mmCIF file of C-alpha atoms in Angstrom:
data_model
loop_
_atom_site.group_PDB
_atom_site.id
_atom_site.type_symbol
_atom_site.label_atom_id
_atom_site.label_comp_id
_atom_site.label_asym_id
_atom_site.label_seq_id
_atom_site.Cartn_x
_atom_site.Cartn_y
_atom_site.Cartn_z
ATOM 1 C CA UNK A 1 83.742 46.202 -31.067
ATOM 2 C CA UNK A 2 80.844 47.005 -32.784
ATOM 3 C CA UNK A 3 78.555 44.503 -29.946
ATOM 4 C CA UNK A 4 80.297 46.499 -27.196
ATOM 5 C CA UNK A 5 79.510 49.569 -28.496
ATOM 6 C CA UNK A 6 75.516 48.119 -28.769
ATOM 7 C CA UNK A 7 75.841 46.893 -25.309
ATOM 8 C CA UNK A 8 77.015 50.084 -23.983
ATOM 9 C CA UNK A 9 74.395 51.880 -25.779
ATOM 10 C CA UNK A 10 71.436 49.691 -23.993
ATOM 11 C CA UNK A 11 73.330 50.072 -20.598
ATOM 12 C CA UNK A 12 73.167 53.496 -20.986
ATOM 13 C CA UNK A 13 69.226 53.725 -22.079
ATOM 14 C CA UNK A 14 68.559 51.469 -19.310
ATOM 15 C CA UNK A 15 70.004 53.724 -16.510
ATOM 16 C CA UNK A 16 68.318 56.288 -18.105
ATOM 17 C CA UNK A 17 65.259 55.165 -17.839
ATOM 18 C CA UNK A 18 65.997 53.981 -14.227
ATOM 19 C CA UNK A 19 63.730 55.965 -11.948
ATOM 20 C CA UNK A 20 66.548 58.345 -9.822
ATOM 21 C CA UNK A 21 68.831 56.493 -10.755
ATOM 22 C CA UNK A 22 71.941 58.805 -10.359
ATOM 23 C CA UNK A 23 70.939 58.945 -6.859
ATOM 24 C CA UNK A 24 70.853 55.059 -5.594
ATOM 25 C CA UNK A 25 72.895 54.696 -2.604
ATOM 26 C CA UNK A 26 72.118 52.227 -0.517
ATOM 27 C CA UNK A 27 71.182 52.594 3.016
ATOM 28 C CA UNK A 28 70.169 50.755 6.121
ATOM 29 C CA UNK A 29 66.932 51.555 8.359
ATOM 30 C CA UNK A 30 66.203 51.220 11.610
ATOM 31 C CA UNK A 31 64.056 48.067 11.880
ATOM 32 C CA UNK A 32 67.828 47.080 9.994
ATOM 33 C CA UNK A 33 66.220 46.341 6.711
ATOM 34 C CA UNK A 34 68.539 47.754 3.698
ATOM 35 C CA UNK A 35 67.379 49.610 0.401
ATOM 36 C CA UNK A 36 68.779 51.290 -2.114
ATOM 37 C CA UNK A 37 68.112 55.188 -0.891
ATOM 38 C CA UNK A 38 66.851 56.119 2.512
ATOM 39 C CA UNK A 39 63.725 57.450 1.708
ATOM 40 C CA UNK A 40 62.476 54.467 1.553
ATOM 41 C CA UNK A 41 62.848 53.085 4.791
ATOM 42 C CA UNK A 42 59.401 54.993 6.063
ATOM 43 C CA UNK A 43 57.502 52.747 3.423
ATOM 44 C CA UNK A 44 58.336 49.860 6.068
ATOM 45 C CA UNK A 45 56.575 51.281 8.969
ATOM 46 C CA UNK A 46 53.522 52.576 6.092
ATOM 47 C CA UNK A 47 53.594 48.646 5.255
ATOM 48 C CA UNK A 48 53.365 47.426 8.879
ATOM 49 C CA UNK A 49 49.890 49.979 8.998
ATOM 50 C CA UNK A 50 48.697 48.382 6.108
ATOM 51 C CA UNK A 51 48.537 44.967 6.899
ATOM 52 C CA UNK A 52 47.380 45.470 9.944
ATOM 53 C CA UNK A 53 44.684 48.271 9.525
ATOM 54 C CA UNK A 54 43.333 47.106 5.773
ATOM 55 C CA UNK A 55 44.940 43.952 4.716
ATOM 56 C CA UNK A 56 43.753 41.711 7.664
ATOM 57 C CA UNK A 57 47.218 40.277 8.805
ATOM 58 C CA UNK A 58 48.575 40.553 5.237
ATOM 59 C CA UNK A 59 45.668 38.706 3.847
ATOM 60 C CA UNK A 60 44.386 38.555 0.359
ATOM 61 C CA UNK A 61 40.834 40.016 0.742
ATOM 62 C CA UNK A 62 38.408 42.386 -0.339
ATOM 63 C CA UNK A 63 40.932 45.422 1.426
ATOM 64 C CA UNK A 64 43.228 44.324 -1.764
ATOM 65 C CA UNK A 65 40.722 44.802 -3.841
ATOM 66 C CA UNK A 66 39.445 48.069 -2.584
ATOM 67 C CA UNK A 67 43.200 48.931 -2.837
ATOM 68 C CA UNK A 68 43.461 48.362 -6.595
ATOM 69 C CA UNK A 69 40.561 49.916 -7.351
ATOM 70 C CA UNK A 70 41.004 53.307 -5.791
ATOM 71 C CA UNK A 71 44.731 52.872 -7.225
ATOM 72 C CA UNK A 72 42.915 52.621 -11.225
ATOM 73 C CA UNK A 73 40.383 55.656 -10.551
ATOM 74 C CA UNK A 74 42.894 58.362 -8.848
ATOM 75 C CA UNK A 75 45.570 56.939 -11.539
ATOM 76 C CA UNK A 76 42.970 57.102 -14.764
ATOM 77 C CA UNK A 77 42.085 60.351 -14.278
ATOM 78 C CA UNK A 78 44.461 61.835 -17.180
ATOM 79 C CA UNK A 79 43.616 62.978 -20.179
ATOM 80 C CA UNK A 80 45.674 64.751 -22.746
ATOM 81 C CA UNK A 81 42.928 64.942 -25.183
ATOM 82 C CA UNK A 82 40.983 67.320 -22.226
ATOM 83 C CA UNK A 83 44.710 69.715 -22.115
ATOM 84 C CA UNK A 84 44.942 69.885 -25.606
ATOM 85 C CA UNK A 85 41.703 71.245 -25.899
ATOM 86 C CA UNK A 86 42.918 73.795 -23.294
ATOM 87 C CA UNK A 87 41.203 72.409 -20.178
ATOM 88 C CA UNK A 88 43.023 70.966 -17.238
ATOM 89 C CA UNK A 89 42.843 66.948 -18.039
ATOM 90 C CA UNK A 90 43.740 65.571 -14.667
ATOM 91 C CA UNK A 91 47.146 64.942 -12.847
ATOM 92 C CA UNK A 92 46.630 60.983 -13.105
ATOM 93 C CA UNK A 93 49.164 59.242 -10.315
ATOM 94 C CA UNK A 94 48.477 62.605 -8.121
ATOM 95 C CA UNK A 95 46.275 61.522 -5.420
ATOM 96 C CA UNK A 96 43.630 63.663 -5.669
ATOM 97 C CA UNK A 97 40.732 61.013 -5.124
ATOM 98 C CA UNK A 98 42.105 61.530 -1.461
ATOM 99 C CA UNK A 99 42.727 65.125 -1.428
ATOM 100 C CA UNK A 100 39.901 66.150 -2.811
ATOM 101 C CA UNK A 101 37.519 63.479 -2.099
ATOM 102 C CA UNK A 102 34.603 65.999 -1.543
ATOM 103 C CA UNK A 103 34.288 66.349 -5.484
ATOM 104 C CA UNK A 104 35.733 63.470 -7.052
ATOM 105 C CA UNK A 105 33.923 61.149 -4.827
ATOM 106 C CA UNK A 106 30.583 62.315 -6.631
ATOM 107 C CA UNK A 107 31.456 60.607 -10.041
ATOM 108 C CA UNK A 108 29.354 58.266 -10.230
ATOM 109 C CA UNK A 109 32.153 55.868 -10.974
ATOM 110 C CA UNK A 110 33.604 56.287 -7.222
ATOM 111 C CA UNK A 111 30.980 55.246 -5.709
ATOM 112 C CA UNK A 112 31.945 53.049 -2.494
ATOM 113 C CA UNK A 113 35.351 54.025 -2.050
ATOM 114 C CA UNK A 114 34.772 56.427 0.666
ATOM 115 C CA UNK A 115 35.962 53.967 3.090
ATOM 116 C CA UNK A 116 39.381 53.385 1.566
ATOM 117 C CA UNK A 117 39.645 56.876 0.776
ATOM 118 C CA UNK A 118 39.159 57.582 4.073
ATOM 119 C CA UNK A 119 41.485 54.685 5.550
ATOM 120 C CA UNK A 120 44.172 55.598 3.144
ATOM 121 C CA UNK A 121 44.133 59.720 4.054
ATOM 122 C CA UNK A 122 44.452 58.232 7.813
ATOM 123 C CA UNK A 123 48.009 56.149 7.213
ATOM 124 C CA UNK A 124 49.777 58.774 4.941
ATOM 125 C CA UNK A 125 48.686 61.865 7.194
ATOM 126 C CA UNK A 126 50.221 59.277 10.208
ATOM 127 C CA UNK A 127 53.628 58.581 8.119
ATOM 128 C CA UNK A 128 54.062 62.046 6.633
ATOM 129 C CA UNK A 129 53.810 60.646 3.314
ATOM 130 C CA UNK A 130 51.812 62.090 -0.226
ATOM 131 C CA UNK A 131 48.474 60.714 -0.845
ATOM 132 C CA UNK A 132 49.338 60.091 -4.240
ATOM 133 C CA UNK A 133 51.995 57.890 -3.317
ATOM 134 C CA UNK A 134 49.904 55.895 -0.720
ATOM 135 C CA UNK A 135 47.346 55.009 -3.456
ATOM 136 C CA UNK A 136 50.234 53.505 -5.251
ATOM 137 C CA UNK A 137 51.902 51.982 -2.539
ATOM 138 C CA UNK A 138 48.565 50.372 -0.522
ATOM 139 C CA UNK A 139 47.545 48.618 -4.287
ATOM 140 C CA UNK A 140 51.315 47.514 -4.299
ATOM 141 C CA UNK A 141 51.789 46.364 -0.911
ATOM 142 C CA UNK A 142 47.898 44.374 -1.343
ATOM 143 C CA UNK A 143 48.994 42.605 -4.152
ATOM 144 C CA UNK A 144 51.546 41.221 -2.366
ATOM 145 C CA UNK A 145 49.070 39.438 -0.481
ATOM 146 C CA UNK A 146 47.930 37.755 -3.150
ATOM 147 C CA UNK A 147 49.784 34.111 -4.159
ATOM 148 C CA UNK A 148 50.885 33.828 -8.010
ATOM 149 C CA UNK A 149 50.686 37.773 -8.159
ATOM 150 C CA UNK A 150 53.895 39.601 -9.705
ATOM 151 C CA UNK A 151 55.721 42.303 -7.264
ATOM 152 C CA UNK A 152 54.660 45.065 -8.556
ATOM 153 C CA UNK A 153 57.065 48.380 -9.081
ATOM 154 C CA UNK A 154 56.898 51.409 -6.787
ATOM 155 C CA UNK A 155 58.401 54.642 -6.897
ATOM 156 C CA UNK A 156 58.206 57.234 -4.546
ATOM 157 C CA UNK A 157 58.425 61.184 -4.418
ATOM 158 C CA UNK A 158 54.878 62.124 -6.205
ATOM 159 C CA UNK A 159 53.195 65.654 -5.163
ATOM 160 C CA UNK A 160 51.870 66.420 -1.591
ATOM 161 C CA UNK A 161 49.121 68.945 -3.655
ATOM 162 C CA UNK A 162 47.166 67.762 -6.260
ATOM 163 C CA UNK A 163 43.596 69.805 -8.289
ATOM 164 C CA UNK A 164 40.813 67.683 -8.503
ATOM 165 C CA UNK A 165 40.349 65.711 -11.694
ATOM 166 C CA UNK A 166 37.813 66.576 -14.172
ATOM 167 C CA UNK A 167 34.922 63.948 -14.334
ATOM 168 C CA UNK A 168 33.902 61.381 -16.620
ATOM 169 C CA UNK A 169 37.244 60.328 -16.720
ATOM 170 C CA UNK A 170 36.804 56.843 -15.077
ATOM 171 C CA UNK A 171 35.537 53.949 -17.533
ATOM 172 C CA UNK A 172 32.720 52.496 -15.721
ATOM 173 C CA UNK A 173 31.090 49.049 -16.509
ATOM 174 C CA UNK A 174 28.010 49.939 -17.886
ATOM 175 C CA UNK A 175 30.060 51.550 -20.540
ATOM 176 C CA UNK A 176 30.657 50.227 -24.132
ATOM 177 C CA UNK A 177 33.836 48.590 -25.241
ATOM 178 C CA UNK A 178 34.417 51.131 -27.708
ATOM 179 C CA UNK A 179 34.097 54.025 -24.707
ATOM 180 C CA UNK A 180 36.446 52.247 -22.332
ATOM 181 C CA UNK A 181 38.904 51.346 -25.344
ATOM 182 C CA UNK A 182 38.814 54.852 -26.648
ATOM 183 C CA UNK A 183 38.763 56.511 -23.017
ATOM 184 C CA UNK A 184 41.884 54.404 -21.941
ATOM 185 C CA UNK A 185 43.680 55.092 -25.759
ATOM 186 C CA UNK A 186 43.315 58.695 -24.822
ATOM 187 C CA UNK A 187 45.131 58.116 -21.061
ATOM 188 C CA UNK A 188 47.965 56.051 -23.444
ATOM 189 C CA UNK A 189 46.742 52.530 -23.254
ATOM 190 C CA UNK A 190 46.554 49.992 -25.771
ATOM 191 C CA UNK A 191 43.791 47.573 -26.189
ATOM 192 C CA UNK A 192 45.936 45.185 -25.308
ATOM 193 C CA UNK A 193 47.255 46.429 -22.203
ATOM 194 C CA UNK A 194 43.663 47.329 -20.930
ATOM 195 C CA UNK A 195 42.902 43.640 -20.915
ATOM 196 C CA UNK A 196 46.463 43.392 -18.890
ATOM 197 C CA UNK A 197 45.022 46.027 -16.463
ATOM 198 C CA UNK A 198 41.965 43.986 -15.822
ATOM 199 C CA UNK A 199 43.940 41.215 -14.481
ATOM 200 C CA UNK A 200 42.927 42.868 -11.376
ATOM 201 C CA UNK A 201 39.569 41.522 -11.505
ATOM 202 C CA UNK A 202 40.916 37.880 -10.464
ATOM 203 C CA UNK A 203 41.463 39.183 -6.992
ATOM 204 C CA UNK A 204 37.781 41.256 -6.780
ATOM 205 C CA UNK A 205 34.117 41.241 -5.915
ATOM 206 C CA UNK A 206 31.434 43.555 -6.227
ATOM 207 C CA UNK A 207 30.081 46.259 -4.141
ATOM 208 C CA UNK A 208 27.801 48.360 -5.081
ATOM 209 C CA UNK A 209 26.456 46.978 -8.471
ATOM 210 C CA UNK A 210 24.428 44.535 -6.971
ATOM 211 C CA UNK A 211 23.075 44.988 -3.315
ATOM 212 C CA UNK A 212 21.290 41.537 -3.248
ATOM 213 C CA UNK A 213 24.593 39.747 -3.429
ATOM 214 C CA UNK A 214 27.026 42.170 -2.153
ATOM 215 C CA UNK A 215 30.495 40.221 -1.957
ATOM 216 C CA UNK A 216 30.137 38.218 -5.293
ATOM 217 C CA UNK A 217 33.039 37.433 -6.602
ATOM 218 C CA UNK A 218 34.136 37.884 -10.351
ATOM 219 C CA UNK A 219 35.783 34.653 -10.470
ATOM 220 C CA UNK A 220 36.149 31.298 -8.994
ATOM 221 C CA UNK A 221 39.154 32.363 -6.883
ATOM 222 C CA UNK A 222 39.372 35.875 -5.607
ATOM 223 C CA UNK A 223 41.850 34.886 -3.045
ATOM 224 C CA UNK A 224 44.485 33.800 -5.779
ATOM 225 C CA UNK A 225 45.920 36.160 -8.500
ATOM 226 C CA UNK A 226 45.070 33.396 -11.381
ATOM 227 C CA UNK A 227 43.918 33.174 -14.665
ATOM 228 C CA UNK A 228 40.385 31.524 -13.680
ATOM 229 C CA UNK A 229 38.509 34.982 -14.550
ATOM 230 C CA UNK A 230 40.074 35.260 -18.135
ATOM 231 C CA UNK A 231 38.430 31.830 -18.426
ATOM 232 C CA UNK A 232 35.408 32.147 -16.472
ATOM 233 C CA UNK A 233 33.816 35.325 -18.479
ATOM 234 C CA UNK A 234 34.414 33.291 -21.399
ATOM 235 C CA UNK A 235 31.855 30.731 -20.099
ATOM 236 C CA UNK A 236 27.935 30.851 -21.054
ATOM 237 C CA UNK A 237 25.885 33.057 -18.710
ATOM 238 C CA UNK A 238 23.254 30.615 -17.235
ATOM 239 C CA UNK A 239 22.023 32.021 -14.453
ATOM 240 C CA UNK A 240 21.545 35.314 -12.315
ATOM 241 C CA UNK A 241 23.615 34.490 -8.961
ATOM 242 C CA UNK A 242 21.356 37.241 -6.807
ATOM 243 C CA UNK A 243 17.424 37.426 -6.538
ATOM 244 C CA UNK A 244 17.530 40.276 -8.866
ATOM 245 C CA UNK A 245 19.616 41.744 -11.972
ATOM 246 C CA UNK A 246 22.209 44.475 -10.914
ATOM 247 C CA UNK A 247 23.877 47.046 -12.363
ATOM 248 C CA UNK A 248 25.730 46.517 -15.712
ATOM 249 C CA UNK A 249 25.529 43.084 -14.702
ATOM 250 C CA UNK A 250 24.755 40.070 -16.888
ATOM 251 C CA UNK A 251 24.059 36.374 -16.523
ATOM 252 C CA UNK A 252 26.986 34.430 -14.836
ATOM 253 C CA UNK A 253 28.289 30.712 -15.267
ATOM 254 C CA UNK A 254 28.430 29.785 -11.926
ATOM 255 C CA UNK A 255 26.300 30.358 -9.047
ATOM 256 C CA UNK A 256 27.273 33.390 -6.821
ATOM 257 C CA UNK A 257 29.827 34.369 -9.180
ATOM 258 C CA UNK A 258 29.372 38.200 -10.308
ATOM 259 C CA UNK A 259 29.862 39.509 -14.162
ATOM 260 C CA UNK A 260 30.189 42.840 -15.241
ATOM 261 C CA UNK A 261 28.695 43.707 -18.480
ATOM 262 C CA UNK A 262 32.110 45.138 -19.379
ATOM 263 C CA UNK A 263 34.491 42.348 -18.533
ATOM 264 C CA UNK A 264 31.727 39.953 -20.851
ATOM 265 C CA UNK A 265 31.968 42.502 -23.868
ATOM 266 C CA UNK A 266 35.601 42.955 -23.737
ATOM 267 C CA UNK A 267 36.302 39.396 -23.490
ATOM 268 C CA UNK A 268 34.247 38.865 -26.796
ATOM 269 C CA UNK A 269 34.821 41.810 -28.948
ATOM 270 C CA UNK A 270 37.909 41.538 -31.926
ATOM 271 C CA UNK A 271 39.589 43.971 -30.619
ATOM 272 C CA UNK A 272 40.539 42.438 -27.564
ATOM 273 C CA UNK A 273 39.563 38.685 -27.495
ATOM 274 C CA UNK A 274 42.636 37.522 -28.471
ATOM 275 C CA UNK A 275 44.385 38.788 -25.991
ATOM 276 C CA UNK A 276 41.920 38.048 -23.661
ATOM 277 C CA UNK A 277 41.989 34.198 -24.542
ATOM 278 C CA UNK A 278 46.099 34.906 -25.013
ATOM 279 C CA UNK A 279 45.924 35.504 -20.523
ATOM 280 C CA UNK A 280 43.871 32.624 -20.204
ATOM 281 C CA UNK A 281 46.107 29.860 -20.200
ATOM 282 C CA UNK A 282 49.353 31.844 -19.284
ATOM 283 C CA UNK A 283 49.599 32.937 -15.927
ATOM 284 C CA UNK A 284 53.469 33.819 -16.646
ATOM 285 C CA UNK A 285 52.401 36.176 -19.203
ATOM 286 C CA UNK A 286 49.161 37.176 -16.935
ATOM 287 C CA UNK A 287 51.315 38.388 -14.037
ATOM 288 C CA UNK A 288 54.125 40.038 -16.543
ATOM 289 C CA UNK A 289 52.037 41.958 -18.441
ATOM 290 C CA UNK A 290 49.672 42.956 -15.339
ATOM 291 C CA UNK A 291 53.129 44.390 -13.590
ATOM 292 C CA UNK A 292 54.270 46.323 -16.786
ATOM 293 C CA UNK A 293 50.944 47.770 -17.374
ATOM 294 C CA UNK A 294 50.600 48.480 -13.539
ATOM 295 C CA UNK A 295 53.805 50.078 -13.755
ATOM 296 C CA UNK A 296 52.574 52.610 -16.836
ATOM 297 C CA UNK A 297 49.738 53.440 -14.585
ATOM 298 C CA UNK A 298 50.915 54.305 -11.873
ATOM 299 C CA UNK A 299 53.930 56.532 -13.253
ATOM 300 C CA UNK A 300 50.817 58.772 -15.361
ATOM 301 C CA UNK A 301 50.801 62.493 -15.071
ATOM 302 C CA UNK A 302 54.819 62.279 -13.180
ATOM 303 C CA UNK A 303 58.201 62.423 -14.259
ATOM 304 C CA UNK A 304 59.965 59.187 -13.676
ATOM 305 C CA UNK A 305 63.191 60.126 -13.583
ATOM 306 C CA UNK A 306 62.210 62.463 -10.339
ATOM 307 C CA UNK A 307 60.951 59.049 -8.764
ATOM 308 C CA UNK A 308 62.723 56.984 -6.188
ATOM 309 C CA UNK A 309 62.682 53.059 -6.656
ATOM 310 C CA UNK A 310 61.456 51.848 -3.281
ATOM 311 C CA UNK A 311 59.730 48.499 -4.782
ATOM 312 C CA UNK A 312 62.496 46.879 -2.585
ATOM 313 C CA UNK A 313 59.834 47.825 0.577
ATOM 314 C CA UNK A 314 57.007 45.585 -1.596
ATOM 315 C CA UNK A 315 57.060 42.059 -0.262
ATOM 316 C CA UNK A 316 57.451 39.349 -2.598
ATOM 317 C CA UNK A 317 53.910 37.095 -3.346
ATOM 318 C CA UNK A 318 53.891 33.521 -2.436
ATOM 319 C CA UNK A 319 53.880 30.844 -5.037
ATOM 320 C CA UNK A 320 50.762 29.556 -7.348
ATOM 321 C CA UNK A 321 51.352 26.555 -9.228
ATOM 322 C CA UNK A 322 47.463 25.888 -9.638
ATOM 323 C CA UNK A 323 46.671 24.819 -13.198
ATOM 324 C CA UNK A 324 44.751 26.867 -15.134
ATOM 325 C CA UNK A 325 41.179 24.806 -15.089
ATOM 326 C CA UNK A 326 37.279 24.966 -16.586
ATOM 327 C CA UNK A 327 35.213 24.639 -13.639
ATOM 328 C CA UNK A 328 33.278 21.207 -12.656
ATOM 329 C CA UNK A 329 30.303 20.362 -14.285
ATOM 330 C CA UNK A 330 31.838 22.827 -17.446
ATOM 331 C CA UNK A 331 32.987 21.773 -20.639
ATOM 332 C CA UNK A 332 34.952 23.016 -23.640
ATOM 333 C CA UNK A 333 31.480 23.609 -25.546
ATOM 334 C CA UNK A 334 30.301 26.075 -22.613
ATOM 335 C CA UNK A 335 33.468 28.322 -23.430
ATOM 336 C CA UNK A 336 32.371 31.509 -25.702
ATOM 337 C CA UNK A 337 35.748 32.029 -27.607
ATOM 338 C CA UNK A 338 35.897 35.176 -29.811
ATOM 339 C CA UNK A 339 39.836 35.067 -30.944
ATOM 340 C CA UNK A 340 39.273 34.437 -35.142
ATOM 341 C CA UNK A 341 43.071 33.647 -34.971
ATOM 342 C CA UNK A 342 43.360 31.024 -32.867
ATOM 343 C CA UNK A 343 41.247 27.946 -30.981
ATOM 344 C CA UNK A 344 40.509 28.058 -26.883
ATOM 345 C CA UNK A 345 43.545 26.374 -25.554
ATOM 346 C CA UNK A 346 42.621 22.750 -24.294
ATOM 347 C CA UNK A 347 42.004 22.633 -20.214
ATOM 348 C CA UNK A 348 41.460 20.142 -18.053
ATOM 349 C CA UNK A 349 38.641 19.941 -15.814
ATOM 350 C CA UNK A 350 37.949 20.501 -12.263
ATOM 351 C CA UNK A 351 36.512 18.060 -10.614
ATOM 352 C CA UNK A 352 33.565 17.136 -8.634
ATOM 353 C CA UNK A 353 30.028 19.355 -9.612
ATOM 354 C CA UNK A 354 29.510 22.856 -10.721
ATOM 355 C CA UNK A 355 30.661 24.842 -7.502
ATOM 356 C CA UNK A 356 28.961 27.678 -5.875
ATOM 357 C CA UNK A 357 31.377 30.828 -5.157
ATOM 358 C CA UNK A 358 31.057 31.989 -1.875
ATOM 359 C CA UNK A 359 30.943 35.956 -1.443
ATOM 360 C CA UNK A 360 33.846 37.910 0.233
ATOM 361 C CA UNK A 361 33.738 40.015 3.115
ATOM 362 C CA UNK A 362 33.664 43.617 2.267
#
C-alpha cells in the first residue's frame, strides 16, 4: 500500500513536470506524420528548411556547429544576480540574439554569428514561428545530424518579443575558469554540468580566433559527437597548428587541431577535471548528461509548464560504436590528467602515425 502510494506520488511529480502536459492530444499532420499536439506539425516543414538551407542535406558540419553556438549565447544571456540588483538580467531562451541582433551582435563574444543569425531570422519569419524557438530548434534538429549524439528535448511556445540582453553575459574563451564557472553558477549551472555543456565542442571548429587556420577543428572528429575532445585537450600541447598564435588559443597535440585556452584550463583545474576525465571514456554518460544539461538551457528565462513537447519533430542520430581512442603516435604519458581522485582510464591506441586534422568548411 504504502509502495503504491510512493508510486503514485512520482507519477504525479512526473506529469507535473511534463512540459503541457494536460494538453497532449495527439494529432496527425499533413505530410501524415503523428505527434502528440498539433502545433507541432509546422516544426516538420521548419526541419525540411533546415537541412536543406544550413545543414547541407542533413549533414554534420560546421552549420551544426554554428547552430549550437548561437543556441549557448541567446540561451546564456540570464542572469538573476543582474535582476536582483534591480537591472533587467536577460530573458535567456528568448531569442533576442535574432531580434535584436543590431546590439547584441556587438559583444565581443558574438562575433561571427551574423550569418546564422541572419539564416535563422530568414526560416522562422518563412514558418511563422518565434525566434527564440528557432534557436532552440535549429541546435536540436543539427545535432541530429551528428552520429552517437543524444536527441535532444524541444519544447515549443517561447515569446515572439524579446529586450535585448545586457552584455558581458557570454563566457568567452579568453576568460578564466573561475569567470566562466562563476558566470555560468550565476545562470544556475554547476561545474559539473558546464563541462556537460561543452560536449558541444566535439562537433566544432574555430572561426574567428584564429584567421590563419580558419576551420580547425577542436578535436580529432568534428563530424562525430564522441568523446575524442574530452581526451584530446588532455594531451600535451606540442605544437601551434597555424603560422601564428590566435586568440585565447594555446599549443595543440595534433597538427591542425585548434585549442581554446578555456577548454585546456577547464580540463585541468580541480574543480572540474574530474568530471572532465569522468566524459572521457563514457560516451553513454557524455551524450546523457549533454541532453539533460541542453535541456536546462534551453528551458532558461521560460515557464515549462507553458511549453509544448514537440521533440517528437527531432530526428533520431545514427549510431557510434567507435571506441573511445588516444590518437596514433600518442601515448598514456602524453595525457595531462588533473582528477586527484582517480587515474586516466586505460585506452587503446589508434593506429598508424600522429594524424593531421583537416579543417572544416565554414
Amino acid at each position: 500500500m504504502r509502495f503504491a502510494a510512493l508510486v503514485s506520488l512520482v507519477a504525479a511529480s512526473v506529469a507535473i513536470a511534463s512540459p503541457a502536459a494536460h494538453l497532449k492530444k495527439r494529432a496527425s499532420c499533413p505530410g501524415g506524420q503523428t505527434v502528440d499536439d498539433a502545433q507541432c506539425c509546422i516544426w516538420f516543414d521548419v526541419l525540411d528548411d533546415l537541412q536543406t538551407k544550413l545543414f547541407n542535406g542533413a549533414k554534420c558540419e560546421n552549420g551544426v556547429h554554428k547552430a549550437l553556438r548561437l543556441q549557448f549565447h541567446d540561451s546564456i544571456g540570464f542572469s538573476p544576480a543582474l535582476t536582483a540588483s534591480g537591472q533587467f538580467g536577460g530573458g535567456g531562451s528568448d531569442g533576442s540574439i535574432i531580434e535584436h541582433a543590431d546590439v547584441e551582435l556587438t559583444f565581443p563574444p558574438n562575433g561571427n554569428l551574423g550569418g546564422i543569425v541572419a539564416s535563422e531570422r530568414s526560416i522562422a519569419l518563412a514558418h511563422n514561428v518565434s525566434f527564440a524557438d528557432m534557436i532552440q530548434f535549429a541546435a536540436a534538429a543539427g545535432v541530429a545530424n551528428c552520429p552517437g549524439a543524444p536527441r535532444l528535448e524541444f519544447l515549443a511556445g517561447r515569446p515572439f518579443t524579446s529586450q535585448a540582453s545586457p552584455p558581458g553575459l557570454v563566457p568567452g574563451p579568453g576568460n578564466t575558469v573561475t569567470s566562466i564557472l562563476n558566470r555560468m553558477a550565476d545562470a544556475g549551472f554547476s561545474a559539473d554540468e558546464t563541462v556537460d555543456l561543452l560536449a558541444s565542442h566535439s562537433i566544432a571548429a574555430q572561426q574567428g580566433l584564429n584567421a590563419g587556420i580558419a576551420g580547425s577543428p577542436f578535436d580529432s572528429t568534428p563530424d562525430r559527437f564522441d568523446t575524442q575532445f574530452f581526451i584530446e585537450t588532455l594531451l600535451k600541447g606540442v605544437l601551434n597548428p597555424g603560422p601564428t598564435t590566435g586568440f585565447a588559443e594555446v599549443l595543440s597535440p595534433l597538427p591542425g587541431e585548434f585549442r581554446m585556452q578555456s577548454d585546456f584550463a577547464i580540463a585541468r583545474d580541480p574543480r572540474t577535471s574530474c568530471r572532465w576525465q569522468e566524459l572521457a571514456d563514457n560516451p553513454q554518460l557524455m551524450r546523457t548528461a549533454f541532453r539533460t544539461a541542453m535541456a536546462k538551457l534551453a528551458a532558461l528565462g521560460n515557464d515549462r509548464s507553458s511549453l509544448v513537447d514537440c521533440s517528437s519533430v527531432i530526428p533520431n542520430p545514427a549510431d557510434d560504436d567507435t571506441e573511445p581512442t588516444l590518437p596514433g603516435g600518442k601515448v598514456a604519458d602524453d595525457i595531462e590528467g588533473s582528477c586527484a581522485a582517480t587515474p586516466f582510464p586505460v585506452l587503446p591506441i589508434a593506429p598508424g602515425p600522429t594524424p593531421t586534422i583537416p579543417a572544416v568548411v565554414i
